[in-house]
C-alpha cells in the first residue's frame, strides 16, 4: 500500500485523545457492571438464595400406614398388606425404543401381562421423562416378584417394589360395616374444605363407605415429609432429610368377628339383616346384611362385570340393610303399643279384649291374622299369640301421639349415630308428622295400622335391635360400634333409665317370654330349653301387599305360592337370657314369609352363638329339633380360627 | 518515506523480540483463561475431559498463534489487512450458503480440529482493515463524506451478512468496534452525532408510535420487541434463562457457595452454563468477590491496551490496538449485561472463559497483533 507522508505527531496526539475518551467510556461501563454485581450478589443475595433453594429443594409427602381395624377380641378385620409391583425406568432399560420393547417382551414372559398391558406400559414410558419410573404390573404374586428379582440381569431398568395396600382378610363378613378404601376422587376433594395434602398423592386411598369412610381422619394418620434435591428437569438427586409421619390410629370395633361370621353364614343366601347388641352397653356384637360382597374387589379396582353383577342382583348386596333398610316392623311393634298404653294408664295388665277375628271401626273391618279370632285376650296372651285386635282396640284407647312418643323413647324414628353410610331414620308417625309429610289429617285407620307396625311405621333392623335392648334393660342404651381407638377405650356414659315403671316393663317382658315359652306362643318352636339362656322375643310378619276382601274370602294366598317380591317380610326381635338379659337381637328376612318360622330360628341361633361364645350347644334346643339343628349347624361355612374361609366341601 | 519506515532500524529483531513482548498482558490473559478452566471443570461436575481439557488445548494453540503473530513485523500485518478482510468476507459468504447452523444460530465451517466461525474472525479483520485504511488515508480527508462512506461500507457489508445468520450480538459488535476505530481515527464528531440522533430518533419513533394511528410496526412485532427487552414477562420461555442466571449470581452472595458447590449449575437450572452463561457459575461459586476479581482482570487487559495504544506512535498500530481493545470490551460488556439481566439475551461469549474454539483463537490472534504492534513500535 502506498503511503502519503503526513504529520504523524499531530495525528497520534488526536488518536491518543480520542482513545482516552473511549477509555473513560469503558471505565464507566465497567463501573456499572461492578455496581450490578454488587446489587445482585450483595444487596439482593438473600432473596436469590431463597429462590435458589426453592429451585432445588422439593418437599415430598410420605404416606403414613393406615390404622388397623380389629374386632373386639383383636382379630384383624382391615389390615395393610405388602403389595408387590413392578416398575420400569426408561433410561435404565436401554437407549433405543427397541431396547425398551425387548425388556418389556422379556418381562411379559416372566409375569402374566396382556398385549394391552404391554402397549399401555410402552405408551406411558414414552410419554414421561426417561427417569420417571412407570408401574407396569401391580399386585404381582410373591412368586412372580421373586422371578423378577432372579432375572434382574436380563431386565435392565426393571425394579420390583414393595408398597402397602389395604386388605380385608375377612372379606365379605365386614363389607357393610367396615366398607372399603379407594382412590381419592375429584368428588371427595370437592367435599372437603381444607383437604389434607396427602389426598393429592396419586393413587392415595381413602375410606369410601362404612367405618373406613366415617373414621377416615382417625385411620389416616398424618403424612411424613422428605426434602429432596431435584435438578432442573425434576430428577431426584438425593434425599436431604426426612421426617416420618404418624401412623393412623388402630380401631377396635365392638363387633365379635366370629359371631359376625356365624350370623353371616346362618343368613345364607337370604336377603336379610340381623343385629346382635349388648343390652346394657349398646355394643353391637354383630351387624350382618346379607348377601354381602368382597370389599377387596373395590380396593383392587372392581371390574365392570363384577360391579354389574352386584348392582343388578335383586337381593341388593351393596346395600347395608342393617341401617339403610326401612321395613314395616309388623307385630314386633306391639311392645311399643303395649308400653304406651300401660304408661298412659289406658289399660292395665289385666284389661282384656274380646277378639272375634276382626275389629269393625267406622264401617270398615280390620282383620286379625287369625281368621277365627282369639276370644278373650289380655296383654300377655295378646303378645304371646300376637292378637291384632287387642292392639287395635288398645291403640284407639291410647291414641297415636302417645304410641309415637313411646316409639321414639325406644329409639324408633330416629337416626342412631354410627360411623356408617346412609343411616335411615325410619319413620315413627304421629298426627303432626302426617300433616307435615302427607298434607292430610290422621284418621283412625292409621292408628289401627300403626298399632301392629304396619302403615306408616318404618324401622331399620338396627332400630329394632335398639328398641329390644331398651325393653330388655329398661335403659336408654345407644348403639355403638367403635370400642377403642389405639387401645384407649371410647368412654361411654352409663345408659340412663327409660323412666318406665318396672312392673309395666316386666309385664311386656313376660308377654315376650310367653311368645317363646308359652303353650300357644307364636315362636314356641324356636324356644331355648337351656334354663340359663331362655329367651324372650316377638315375631312379626309384615305385609308388603294389600290383601283384597275377595282374597280374604277365598283364603289368603300362602307365601310359598307368591312371587318372591310379594311375599311378607319375616321379622323377629328378642333377647336372652330372659331373667338377666345380655343380648338383644333383631332379624329381618326380606320376603322371607312368617316371622315365627323364618326369622325366629335365626335369632335364636345368633343369641346362642353370642351367649355361649361357641357353636350353639345342641342341648339348648328342644329335643325333637336337635338332629335337624346338628345337620344345619354342621353345614354352615364358617371361617377357621385364623379367619380364612375353608375350601367348599366337595359334593 | 513514512515515519515508521524511517525509524525501522531501531526495531528489535530476531530472538531479542522476546524481551519486548508485554509479558504482563500475557500473564493476565492466561489468568483469565485459567479461571475459565476452573469453572469448566466445576460445571462438568469435577471432570477435566468434558470441557476443561479441550479448552486448555485450544488456549495453548491460541497462545502459540499469538507468539507467531507477535514475532511477525506489524507492517507485514498492515499490508495483509486488505487480503485478510477479503478472506473473511468470502468465508462469511461461504457459510451463508454452505455453512452449518448450530446452537444460537451461529454458522461455522468445520475444519476437523475445530469449528471456525467466520463472524468471529471478521471482528479482527474488520479492525485491521479500518486501521490500515486510516493509516493510508490522508489525515485531512478523514472527515470528508466520500472518505467516510468507504469505511461505513466496509463495516456495513459484513454486518449485513452476520445479521442474516442471524447473529445480532456479533452484528452489534462489528458496528460498534468499527465505529470506535473511525472515532479514534478522528472522524468528525458531527457524523457520530447525526448517526446517534438518527438511530435514537428511529427507536423513539418506533416506541412512541405504538398504539397510535400512525404506528410504525405491526402489533406482533411490538410483542416480540417487548419479550426481547423484558424477558421476565415470559418466565418459562425466553425469560427462564435470565431469571435462573440472576438467581445463580445473586445466591452466591459475598463469597459464593464454594468451588463445585453451585446448585444452580450442578442441577442444570442454568442454561448454556459452559458457554455464554459461564459467568453465572463463577458468581454462584465464588460470589461477589470472585465476580469483581474477574472484572478487575478484564479491566487490567483494557488498561494495558489503552496504554499501549497511547504509547505507540504508529497510526496503524494505534488504531489496531484500540479496535482490539474495544472488541474485547464489547465481549465483556455485552455478555455481562446479558447474564446480569441488564440487556436482552444475545449470543455473545465471555472472552477466554466461555467454552468455544473460534472466539478463543480469534481473541488470542488479536492479542498477537497487539503484541506485534508493541514489539515493533517505533522507538
CSV table of N, CA and C in Angstrom, one decimal, chain B residues 178-314:
chain,number,residue,atom,x,y,z
B,178,UNK,N,-16.2,-1.1,14.7
B,178,UNK,CA,-15.9,-0.3,13.5
B,178,UNK,C,-16.0,1.2,13.8
B,179,UNK,N,-17.1,1.5,14.4
B,179,UNK,CA,-17.4,2.9,14.8
B,179,UNK,C,-16.3,3.4,15.7
B,180,UNK,N,-15.8,2.6,16.6
B,180,UNK,CA,-14.8,3.0,17.6
B,180,UNK,C,-13.5,3.3,16.9
B,181,UNK,N,-13.2,2.5,15.9
B,181,UNK,CA,-11.9,2.8,15.1
B,181,UNK,C,-12.1,4.1,14.3
B,182,UNK,N,-13.2,4.3,13.7
B,182,UNK,CA,-13.5,5.6,13.0
B,182,UNK,C,-13.4,6.8,13.9
B,183,UNK,N,-13.9,6.6,15.1
B,183,UNK,CA,-13.9,7.6,16.1
B,183,UNK,C,-12.5,8.0,16.5
B,184,UNK,N,-11.7,6.9,16.7
B,184,UNK,CA,-10.3,7.1,17.1
B,184,UNK,C,-9.5,7.7,16.0
B,185,UNK,N,-9.9,7.4,14.8
B,185,UNK,CA,-9.1,7.9,13.6
B,185,UNK,C,-9.4,9.4,13.4
B,186,UNK,N,-10.3,9.9,14.1
B,186,UNK,CA,-10.5,11.4,14.1
B,186,UNK,C,-11.6,11.8,13.2
B,187,UNK,N,-12.5,10.9,12.8
B,187,UNK,CA,-13.7,11.3,12.0
B,187,UNK,C,-14.5,12.3,12.8
B,188,UNK,N,-15.0,13.4,12.1
B,188,UNK,CA,-15.7,14.4,12.8
B,188,UNK,C,-16.8,13.9,13.7
B,189,UNK,N,-16.9,14.5,14.9
B,189,UNK,CA,-17.9,14.1,15.8
B,189,UNK,C,-19.3,14.3,15.3
B,190,UNK,N,-19.4,15.3,14.3
B,190,UNK,CA,-20.8,15.5,13.7
B,190,UNK,C,-21.4,14.3,13.2
B,191,UNK,N,-20.5,13.4,12.5
B,191,UNK,CA,-21.1,12.2,11.9
B,191,UNK,C,-21.7,11.3,13.0
B,192,UNK,N,-20.9,11.2,14.1
B,192,UNK,CA,-21.4,10.3,15.2
B,192,UNK,C,-22.7,10.9,15.8
B,193,UNK,N,-22.7,12.3,15.9
B,193,UNK,CA,-23.9,12.9,16.4
B,193,UNK,C,-25.1,12.6,15.5
B,194,UNK,N,-24.9,12.8,14.2
B,194,UNK,CA,-26.0,12.5,13.3
B,194,UNK,C,-26.5,11.1,13.4
B,195,UNK,N,-25.5,10.1,13.4
B,195,UNK,CA,-25.9,8.7,13.4
B,195,UNK,C,-26.7,8.4,14.8
B,196,UNK,N,-26.1,9.0,15.9
B,196,UNK,CA,-26.7,8.7,17.2
B,196,UNK,C,-28.1,9.3,17.2
B,197,UNK,N,-28.2,10.6,16.7
B,197,UNK,CA,-29.5,11.2,16.7
B,197,UNK,C,-30.5,10.5,15.8
B,198,UNK,N,-30.0,10.0,14.6
B,198,UNK,CA,-30.9,9.3,13.7
B,198,UNK,C,-31.3,8.0,14.3
B,199,UNK,N,-30.4,7.3,14.8
B,199,UNK,CA,-30.7,6.0,15.4
B,199,UNK,C,-31.7,6.1,16.6
B,200,UNK,N,-31.3,7.1,17.5
B,200,UNK,CA,-32.2,7.4,18.6
B,200,UNK,C,-33.6,7.8,18.2
B,201,UNK,N,-33.6,8.6,17.2
B,201,UNK,CA,-34.9,9.1,16.7
B,201,UNK,C,-35.8,8.0,16.2
B,202,UNK,N,-35.1,7.1,15.4
B,202,UNK,CA,-35.9,6.0,14.9
B,202,UNK,C,-36.5,5.1,16.0
B,203,UNK,N,-35.6,4.8,16.9
B,203,UNK,CA,-36.1,4.0,18.1
B,203,UNK,C,-37.2,4.7,18.8
B,204,UNK,N,-37.0,6.0,19.1
B,204,UNK,CA,-38.0,6.7,19.8
B,204,UNK,C,-39.3,6.7,19.0
B,205,UNK,N,-39.2,6.9,17.7
B,205,UNK,CA,-40.4,7.0,16.8
B,205,UNK,C,-41.1,5.6,16.9
B,206,UNK,N,-40.4,4.5,16.8
B,206,UNK,CA,-41.0,3.2,16.8
B,206,UNK,C,-41.7,3.0,18.2
B,207,UNK,N,-41.0,3.3,19.2
B,207,UNK,CA,-41.5,3.1,20.6
B,207,UNK,C,-42.8,4.0,20.8
B,208,UNK,N,-42.7,5.3,20.5
B,208,UNK,CA,-43.8,6.2,20.9
B,208,UNK,C,-44.9,6.0,19.9
B,209,UNK,N,-44.7,5.4,18.8
B,209,UNK,CA,-45.8,5.3,17.8
B,209,UNK,C,-46.7,4.1,18.2
B,210,UNK,N,-46.3,3.3,19.1
B,210,UNK,CA,-47.1,2.1,19.4
B,210,UNK,C,-48.4,2.5,20.0
B,211,UNK,N,-49.5,1.9,19.4
B,211,UNK,CA,-50.8,2.2,19.9
B,211,UNK,C,-51.4,3.5,19.3
B,212,UNK,N,-50.7,4.3,18.6
B,212,UNK,CA,-51.2,5.4,17.9
B,212,UNK,C,-51.6,5.1,16.5
B,213,UNK,N,-52.4,5.9,15.9
B,213,UNK,CA,-52.9,5.6,14.5
B,213,UNK,C,-51.7,5.5,13.5
B,214,UNK,N,-50.6,6.2,13.8
B,214,UNK,CA,-49.5,6.1,12.8
B,214,UNK,C,-48.4,5.1,13.2
B,215,UNK,N,-48.8,4.1,14.0
B,215,UNK,CA,-47.9,3.1,14.5
B,215,UNK,C,-47.0,2.5,13.3
B,216,UNK,N,-45.7,2.4,13.6
B,216,UNK,CA,-44.8,2.1,12.5
B,216,UNK,C,-44.6,0.6,12.3
B,217,UNK,N,-44.9,-0.2,13.3
B,217,UNK,CA,-44.7,-1.7,13.1
B,217,UNK,C,-46.0,-2.4,13.4
B,218,UNK,N,-46.1,-3.6,13.0
B,218,UNK,CA,-47.3,-4.4,13.3
B,218,UNK,C,-47.3,-4.8,14.8
B,219,UNK,N,-48.5,-5.1,15.3
B,219,UNK,CA,-48.6,-5.4,16.7
B,219,UNK,C,-47.7,-6.6,17.2
B,220,UNK,N,-47.7,-7.6,16.3
B,220,UNK,CA,-46.9,-8.8,16.7
B,220,UNK,C,-45.4,-8.5,16.7
B,221,UNK,N,-45.0,-7.5,15.9
B,221,UNK,CA,-43.6,-7.1,16.0
B,221,UNK,C,-43.3,-6.4,17.3
B,222,UNK,N,-44.2,-5.6,17.8
B,222,UNK,CA,-44.1,-4.9,19.1
B,222,UNK,C,-44.0,-6.0,20.2
B,223,UNK,N,-44.8,-7.0,20.1
B,223,UNK,CA,-44.8,-8.0,21.1
B,223,UNK,C,-43.5,-8.7,21.2
B,224,UNK,N,-42.9,-9.0,20.0
B,224,UNK,CA,-41.5,-9.6,20.0
B,224,UNK,C,-40.5,-8.6,20.7
B,225,UNK,N,-40.6,-7.4,20.4
B,225,UNK,CA,-39.7,-6.4,21.0
B,225,UNK,C,-39.8,-6.4,22.5
B,226,UNK,N,-41.1,-6.5,23.0
B,226,UNK,CA,-41.3,-6.4,24.4
B,226,UNK,C,-40.7,-7.7,25.1
B,227,UNK,N,-40.9,-8.8,24.5
B,227,UNK,CA,-40.4,-10.0,25.1
B,227,UNK,C,-38.8,-10.0,25.1
B,228,UNK,N,-38.3,-9.4,24.0
B,228,UNK,CA,-36.9,-9.3,23.9
B,228,UNK,C,-36.3,-8.4,24.9
B,229,UNK,N,-37.0,-7.3,25.2
B,229,UNK,CA,-36.5,-6.3,26.1
B,229,UNK,C,-36.8,-6.7,27.6
B,230,UNK,N,-37.9,-7.4,27.8
B,230,UNK,CA,-38.3,-7.7,29.2
B,230,UNK,C,-38.6,-9.2,29.3
B,231,UNK,N,-37.6,-10.0,29.3
B,231,UNK,CA,-37.8,-11.5,29.3
B,231,UNK,C,-38.6,-12.0,30.6
B,232,UNK,N,-38.6,-11.2,31.7
B,232,UNK,CA,-39.2,-11.7,32.9
B,232,UNK,C,-40.7,-11.8,32.7
B,233,UNK,N,-41.2,-11.1,31.6
B,233,UNK,CA,-42.7,-11.2,31.3
B,233,UNK,C,-43.0,-12.7,30.8
B,234,UNK,N,-42.0,-13.5,30.5
B,234,UNK,CA,-42.2,-14.8,30.0
B,234,UNK,C,-41.3,-15.8,30.8
B,235,UNK,N,-41.6,-16.0,32.0
B,235,UNK,CA,-40.7,-16.7,32.9
B,235,UNK,C,-40.3,-18.1,32.5
B,236,UNK,N,-41.2,-18.8,31.8
B,236,UNK,CA,-40.9,-20.2,31.4
B,236,UNK,C,-40.3,-20.3,30.0
B,237,UNK,N,-40.4,-19.2,29.2
B,237,UNK,CA,-39.9,-19.2,27.9
B,237,UNK,C,-38.6,-18.4,27.8
B,238,UNK,N,-38.7,-17.3,27.1
B,238,UNK,CA,-37.5,-16.5,26.9
B,238,UNK,C,-36.9,-16.0,28.2
B,239,UNK,N,-37.7,-15.8,29.2
B,239,UNK,CA,-37.2,-15.3,30.5
B,239,UNK,C,-36.6,-16.3,31.4
B,240,UNK,N,-36.8,-17.6,31.1
B,240,UNK,CA,-36.3,-18.6,32.0
B,240,UNK,C,-34.8,-18.5,32.3
B,241,UNK,N,-34.0,-18.4,31.1
B,241,UNK,CA,-32.6,-18.4,31.2
B,241,UNK,C,-32.1,-17.2,32.1
B,242,UNK,N,-32.7,-16.1,31.9
B,242,UNK,CA,-32.1,-14.9,32.5
B,242,UNK,C,-32.5,-14.9,34.0
B,243,UNK,N,-33.7,-15.4,34.3
B,243,UNK,CA,-34.1,-15.5,35.7
B,243,UNK,C,-33.2,-16.5,36.5
B,244,UNK,N,-33.0,-17.6,35.9
B,244,UNK,CA,-32.1,-18.6,36.5
B,244,UNK,C,-30.7,-18.1,36.7
B,245,UNK,N,-30.2,-17.3,35.7
B,245,UNK,CA,-28.9,-16.7,35.7
B,245,UNK,C,-28.8,-15.7,36.9
B,246,UNK,N,-29.8,-14.9,37.1
B,246,UNK,CA,-29.8,-13.9,38.2
B,246,UNK,C,-29.9,-14.6,39.5
B,247,UNK,N,-30.6,-15.7,39.6
B,247,UNK,CA,-30.7,-16.5,40.8
B,247,UNK,C,-29.3,-17.0,41.2
B,248,UNK,N,-28.7,-17.6,40.2
B,248,UNK,CA,-27.3,-18.2,40.4
B,248,UNK,C,-26.4,-17.1,40.9
B,249,UNK,N,-26.4,-16.0,40.2
B,249,UNK,CA,-25.4,-14.9,40.6
B,249,UNK,C,-25.8,-14.4,42.0
B,250,UNK,N,-27.1,-14.1,42.2
B,250,UNK,CA,-27.5,-13.5,43.5
B,250,UNK,C,-27.3,-14.4,44.6
B,251,UNK,N,-27.6,-15.7,44.4
B,251,UNK,CA,-27.5,-16.7,45.6
B,251,UNK,C,-26.0,-16.9,46.0
B,252,UNK,N,-25.1,-16.5,45.1
B,252,UNK,CA,-23.7,-16.6,45.5
B,252,UNK,C,-23.3,-15.7,46.7
B,253,UNK,N,-24.0,-14.6,46.8
B,253,UNK,CA,-23.7,-13.7,47.9
B,253,UNK,C,-22.3,-13.1,47.8
B,254,UNK,N,-21.8,-12.8,49.0
B,254,UNK,CA,-20.4,-12.2,49.1
B,254,UNK,C,-19.3,-13.1,48.6
B,255,UNK,N,-19.3,-14.3,49.2
B,255,UNK,CA,-18.1,-15.2,48.9
B,255,UNK,C,-18.5,-16.4,48.1
B,256,UNK,N,-19.7,-16.6,47.8
B,256,UNK,CA,-20.1,-17.7,47.0
B,256,UNK,C,-20.4,-19.0,47.8
B,257,UNK,N,-20.9,-20.0,47.1
B,257,UNK,CA,-21.2,-21.2,47.8
B,257,UNK,C,-20.0,-22.2,47.8
B,258,UNK,N,-18.9,-21.8,47.2
B,258,UNK,CA,-17.7,-22.6,47.3
B,258,UNK,C,-17.5,-23.4,46.0
B,259,UNK,N,-16.3,-23.7,45.7
B,259,UNK,CA,-15.9,-24.4,44.4
B,259,UNK,C,-16.7,-25.7,44.3
B,260,UNK,N,-17.3,-25.9,43.2
B,260,UNK,CA,-18.1,-27.2,42.9
B,260,UNK,C,-19.4,-27.3,43.8
B,261,UNK,N,-19.8,-26.2,44.4
B,261,UNK,CA,-21.0,-26.3,45.3
B,261,UNK,C,-22.2,-25.5,44.7
B,262,UNK,N,-22.0,-25.0,43.5
B,262,UNK,CA,-23.1,-24.2,42.9
B,262,UNK,C,-24.3,-25.1,42.6
B,263,UNK,N,-25.4,-24.9,43.2
B,263,UNK,CA,-26.6,-25.8,43.0
B,263,UNK,C,-27.2,-25.5,41.6
B,264,UNK,N,-27.2,-24.2,41.3
B,264,UNK,CA,-27.9,-23.9,40.1
B,264,UNK,C,-27.2,-24.5,38.8
B,265,UNK,N,-25.9,-24.5,38.8
B,265,UNK,CA,-25.2,-25.1,37.7
B,265,UNK,C,-25.2,-26.6,37.8
B,266,UNK,N,-24.9,-27.2,39.0
B,266,UNK,CA,-24.8,-28.6,39.1
B,266,UNK,C,-26.1,-29.3,38.8
B,267,UNK,N,-27.2,-28.6,39.1
B,267,UNK,CA,-28.5,-29.3,38.9
B,267,UNK,C,-29.2,-28.8,37.6
B,268,UNK,N,-28.4,-28.2,36.8
B,268,UNK,CA,-28.8,-27.9,35.4
B,268,UNK,C,-29.9,-26.8,35.3
B,269,UNK,N,-30.0,-26.0,36.3
B,269,UNK,CA,-31.0,-24.9,36.2
B,269,UNK,C,-30.5,-23.9,35.2
B,270,UNK,N,-29.2,-23.8,35.1
B,270,UNK,CA,-28.6,-22.7,34.3
B,270,UNK,C,-28.5,-23.2,32.9
B,271,UNK,N,-28.9,-22.3,32.0
B,271,UNK,CA,-28.8,-22.7,30.6
B,271,UNK,C,-27.4,-22.4,30.1
B,272,UNK,N,-26.9,-23.0,29.0
B,272,UNK,CA,-25.7,-22.6,28.4
B,272,UNK,C,-24.6,-22.4,29.4
B,273,UNK,N,-24.6,-23.2,30.5
B,273,UNK,CA,-23.7,-22.8,31.6
B,273,UNK,C,-22.2,-22.9,31.3
B,274,UNK,N,-21.8,-23.6,30.2
B,274,UNK,CA,-20.4,-23.7,29.9
B,274,UNK,C,-20.0,-22.7,28.8
B,275,UNK,N,-21.0,-22.1,28.2
B,275,UNK,CA,-20.7,-21.2,27.1
B,275,UNK,C,-21.1,-19.7,27.5
B,276,UNK,N,-22.2,-19.2,27.0
B,276,UNK,CA,-22.5,-17.8,27.2
B,276,UNK,C,-22.7,-17.5,28.7
B,277,UNK,N,-23.2,-18.4,29.5
B,277,UNK,CA,-23.6,-18.1,30.8
B,277,UNK,C,-22.6,-18.6,31.9
B,278,UNK,N,-21.4,-18.8,31.4
B,278,UNK,CA,-20.3,-19.3,32.4
B,278,UNK,C,-20.1,-18.4,33.6
B,279,UNK,N,-20.3,-17.1,33.3
B,279,UNK,CA,-20.1,-16.1,34.4
B,279,UNK,C,-21.0,-16.4,35.6
B,280,UNK,N,-22.2,-16.9,35.4
B,280,UNK,CA,-23.2,-17.2,36.4
B,280,UNK,C,-22.6,-18.2,37.4
B,281,UNK,N,-21.9,-19.2,36.9
B,281,UNK,CA,-21.4,-20.2,37.8
B,281,UNK,C,-20.3,-19.6,38.6
B,282,UNK,N,-19.5,-18.8,38.0
B,282,UNK,CA,-18.4,-18.1,38.8
B,282,UNK,C,-19.1,-17.3,39.9
B,283,UNK,N,-20.1,-16.5,39.6
B,283,UNK,CA,-20.8,-15.7,40.6
B,283,UNK,C,-21.4,-16.6,41.7
B,284,UNK,N,-21.9,-17.8,41.3
B,284,UNK,CA,-22.6,-18.6,42.3
B,284,UNK,C,-21.5,-19.3,43.2
B,285,UNK,N,-20.4,-19.7,42.6
B,285,UNK,CA,-19.5,-20.5,43.4
B,285,UNK,C,-18.5,-19.6,44.2
B,286,UNK,N,-18.2,-18.4,43.6
B,286,UNK,CA,-17.2,-17.6,44.2
B,286,UNK,C,-17.7,-16.2,44.6
B,287,UNK,N,-19.0,-16.0,44.4
B,287,UNK,CA,-19.7,-14.9,44.9
B,287,UNK,C,-19.3,-13.5,44.3
B,288,UNK,N,-19.6,-12.5,45.0
B,288,UNK,CA,-19.3,-11.1,44.5
B,288,UNK,C,-17.8,-11.0,44.4
B,289,UNK,N,-17.1,-11.5,45.3
B,289,UNK,CA,-15.6,-11.4,45.3
B,289,UNK,C,-15.0,-12.0,44.1
B,290,UNK,N,-15.4,-13.2,43.7
B,290,UNK,CA,-14.9,-13.8,42.5
B,290,UNK,C,-15.3,-13.0,41.3
B,291,UNK,N,-16.5,-12.6,41.2
B,291,UNK,CA,-17.0,-11.8,40.0
B,291,UNK,C,-16.3,-10.5,39.8
B,292,UNK,N,-16.1,-9.8,40.9
B,292,UNK,CA,-15.4,-8.5,40.8
B,292,UNK,C,-14.0,-8.7,40.5
B,293,UNK,N,-13.4,-9.8,41.0
B,293,UNK,CA,-12.0,-10.1,40.6
B,293,UNK,C,-11.8,-10.3,39.1
B,294,UNK,N,-12.7,-11.1,38.6
B,294,UNK,CA,-12.6,-11.3,37.1
B,294,UNK,C,-12.7,-10.0,36.4
B,295,UNK,N,-13.7,-9.2,36.8
B,295,UNK,CA,-13.9,-7.9,36.2
B,295,UNK,C,-12.6,-7.0,36.3
B,296,UNK,N,-11.9,-7.1,37.4
B,296,UNK,CA,-10.7,-6.4,37.6
B,296,UNK,C,-9.6,-6.8,36.6
B,297,UNK,N,-9.5,-8.2,36.4
B,297,UNK,CA,-8.6,-8.7,35.5
B,297,UNK,C,-8.9,-8.2,34.0
B,298,UNK,N,-10.1,-8.2,33.7
B,298,UNK,CA,-10.5,-7.8,32.4
B,298,UNK,C,-10.1,-6.3,32.2
B,299,UNK,N,-10.4,-5.5,33.3
B,299,UNK,CA,-10.1,-4.1,33.2
B,299,UNK,C,-8.6,-3.9,33.0
B,300,UNK,N,-7.8,-4.7,33.7
B,300,UNK,CA,-6.4,-4.6,33.6
B,300,UNK,C,-5.9,-4.8,32.1
B,301,UNK,N,-6.6,-5.8,31.4
B,301,UNK,CA,-6.3,-6.0,30.0
B,301,UNK,C,-6.6,-4.8,29.2
B,302,UNK,N,-7.7,-4.1,29.5
B,302,UNK,CA,-8.1,-2.9,28.8
B,302,UNK,C,-7.1,-1.8,29.1
B,303,UNK,N,-6.7,-1.7,30.3
B,303,UNK,CA,-5.7,-0.6,30.7
B,303,UNK,C,-4.4,-0.8,29.9
B,304,UNK,N,-4.0,-2.1,29.9
B,304,UNK,CA,-2.7,-2.4,29.1
B,304,UNK,C,-2.9,-1.9,27.7
B,305,UNK,N,-4.0,-2.2,27.1
B,305,UNK,CA,-4.2,-1.9,25.7
B,305,UNK,C,-4.2,-0.4,25.4
B,306,UNK,N,-5.0,0.3,26.2
B,306,UNK,CA,-5.1,1.8,26.1
B,306,UNK,C,-3.7,2.4,26.2
B,307,UNK,N,-3.0,1.9,27.2
B,307,UNK,CA,-1.6,2.4,27.5
B,307,UNK,C,-0.8,2.1,26.3
B,308,UNK,N,-0.8,0.9,25.7
B,308,UNK,CA,0.0,0.5,24.5
B,308,UNK,C,-0.4,1.4,23.3
B,309,UNK,N,-1.7,1.7,23.2
B,309,UNK,CA,-2.1,2.5,22.1
B,309,UNK,C,-1.6,3.9,22.2
B,310,UNK,N,-1.7,4.5,23.4
B,310,UNK,CA,-1.3,5.8,23.6
B,310,UNK,C,0.2,5.9,23.4
B,311,UNK,N,1.0,4.9,23.8
B,311,UNK,CA,2.4,4.9,23.8
B,311,UNK,C,2.9,4.8,22.3
B,312,UNK,N,2.1,4.2,21.5
B,312,UNK,CA,2.6,3.9,20.1
B,312,UNK,C,2.4,5.1,19.3
B,313,UNK,N,3.4,5.3,18.4
B,313,UNK,CA,3.4,6.5,17.5
B,313,UNK,C,3.0,6.1,16.1
B,314,UNK,N,2.8,4.8,15.9
B,314,UNK,CA,2.4,4.3,14.5
B,314,UNK,C,0.9,4.3,14.5
